[in-house]
Amino acid sequence: MRSAGGTITAFDPAGSQATEVYSINRGGAVTGYWSDGTNVHGFVRSAAGKITSFDPQNSTDPEPYSINDRGQIAGWYGAGCESFLRTS
């Protein structure tokens, strides 16, 4: 992640073997997914650096693609490409 001032911050959720970031909002929160080698999980990283992992209910392999300025996250999961919206 790169700040407006040019500083680059590297991060991975604990236990991650691969991390993909897809979106950042104006407040500096980012969303994406990470893999533990067996399963994929969604995450949101606050501007302060706190990482929260999440898996939408009954989902497999979630891929959060977008976060708005209210922190709502949209994405999809599973082979059937089911959509989700995370609001908290």
mmCIF file of C-alpha atoms in Angstrom, residues 60-61 76-82:
data_model
loop_
_atom_site.group_PDB
_atom_site.id
_atom_site.type_symbol
_atom_site.label_atom_id
_atom_site.label_comp_id
_atom_site.label_asym_id
_atom_site.label_seq_id
_atom_site.Cartn_x
_atom_site.Cartn_y
_atom_site.Cartn_z
ATOM 1 C CA THR A 60 -15.998 -20.523 -0.177
ATOM 2 C CA ASP A 61 -13.056 -18.530 -1.484
ATOM 3 C CA TRP A 76 -18.067 -12.499 -4.840
ATOM 4 C CA TYR A 77 -17.343 -16.069 -3.754
ATOM 5 C CA GLY A 78 -17.562 -19.685 -4.830
ATOM 6 C CA ALA A 79 -17.750 -21.407 -8.165
ATOM 7 C CA GLY A 80 -21.265 -20.069 -8.685
ATOM 8 C CA CYS A 81 -19.994 -16.509 -8.393
ATOM 9 C CA GLU A 82 -22.359 -15.512 -5.604
#
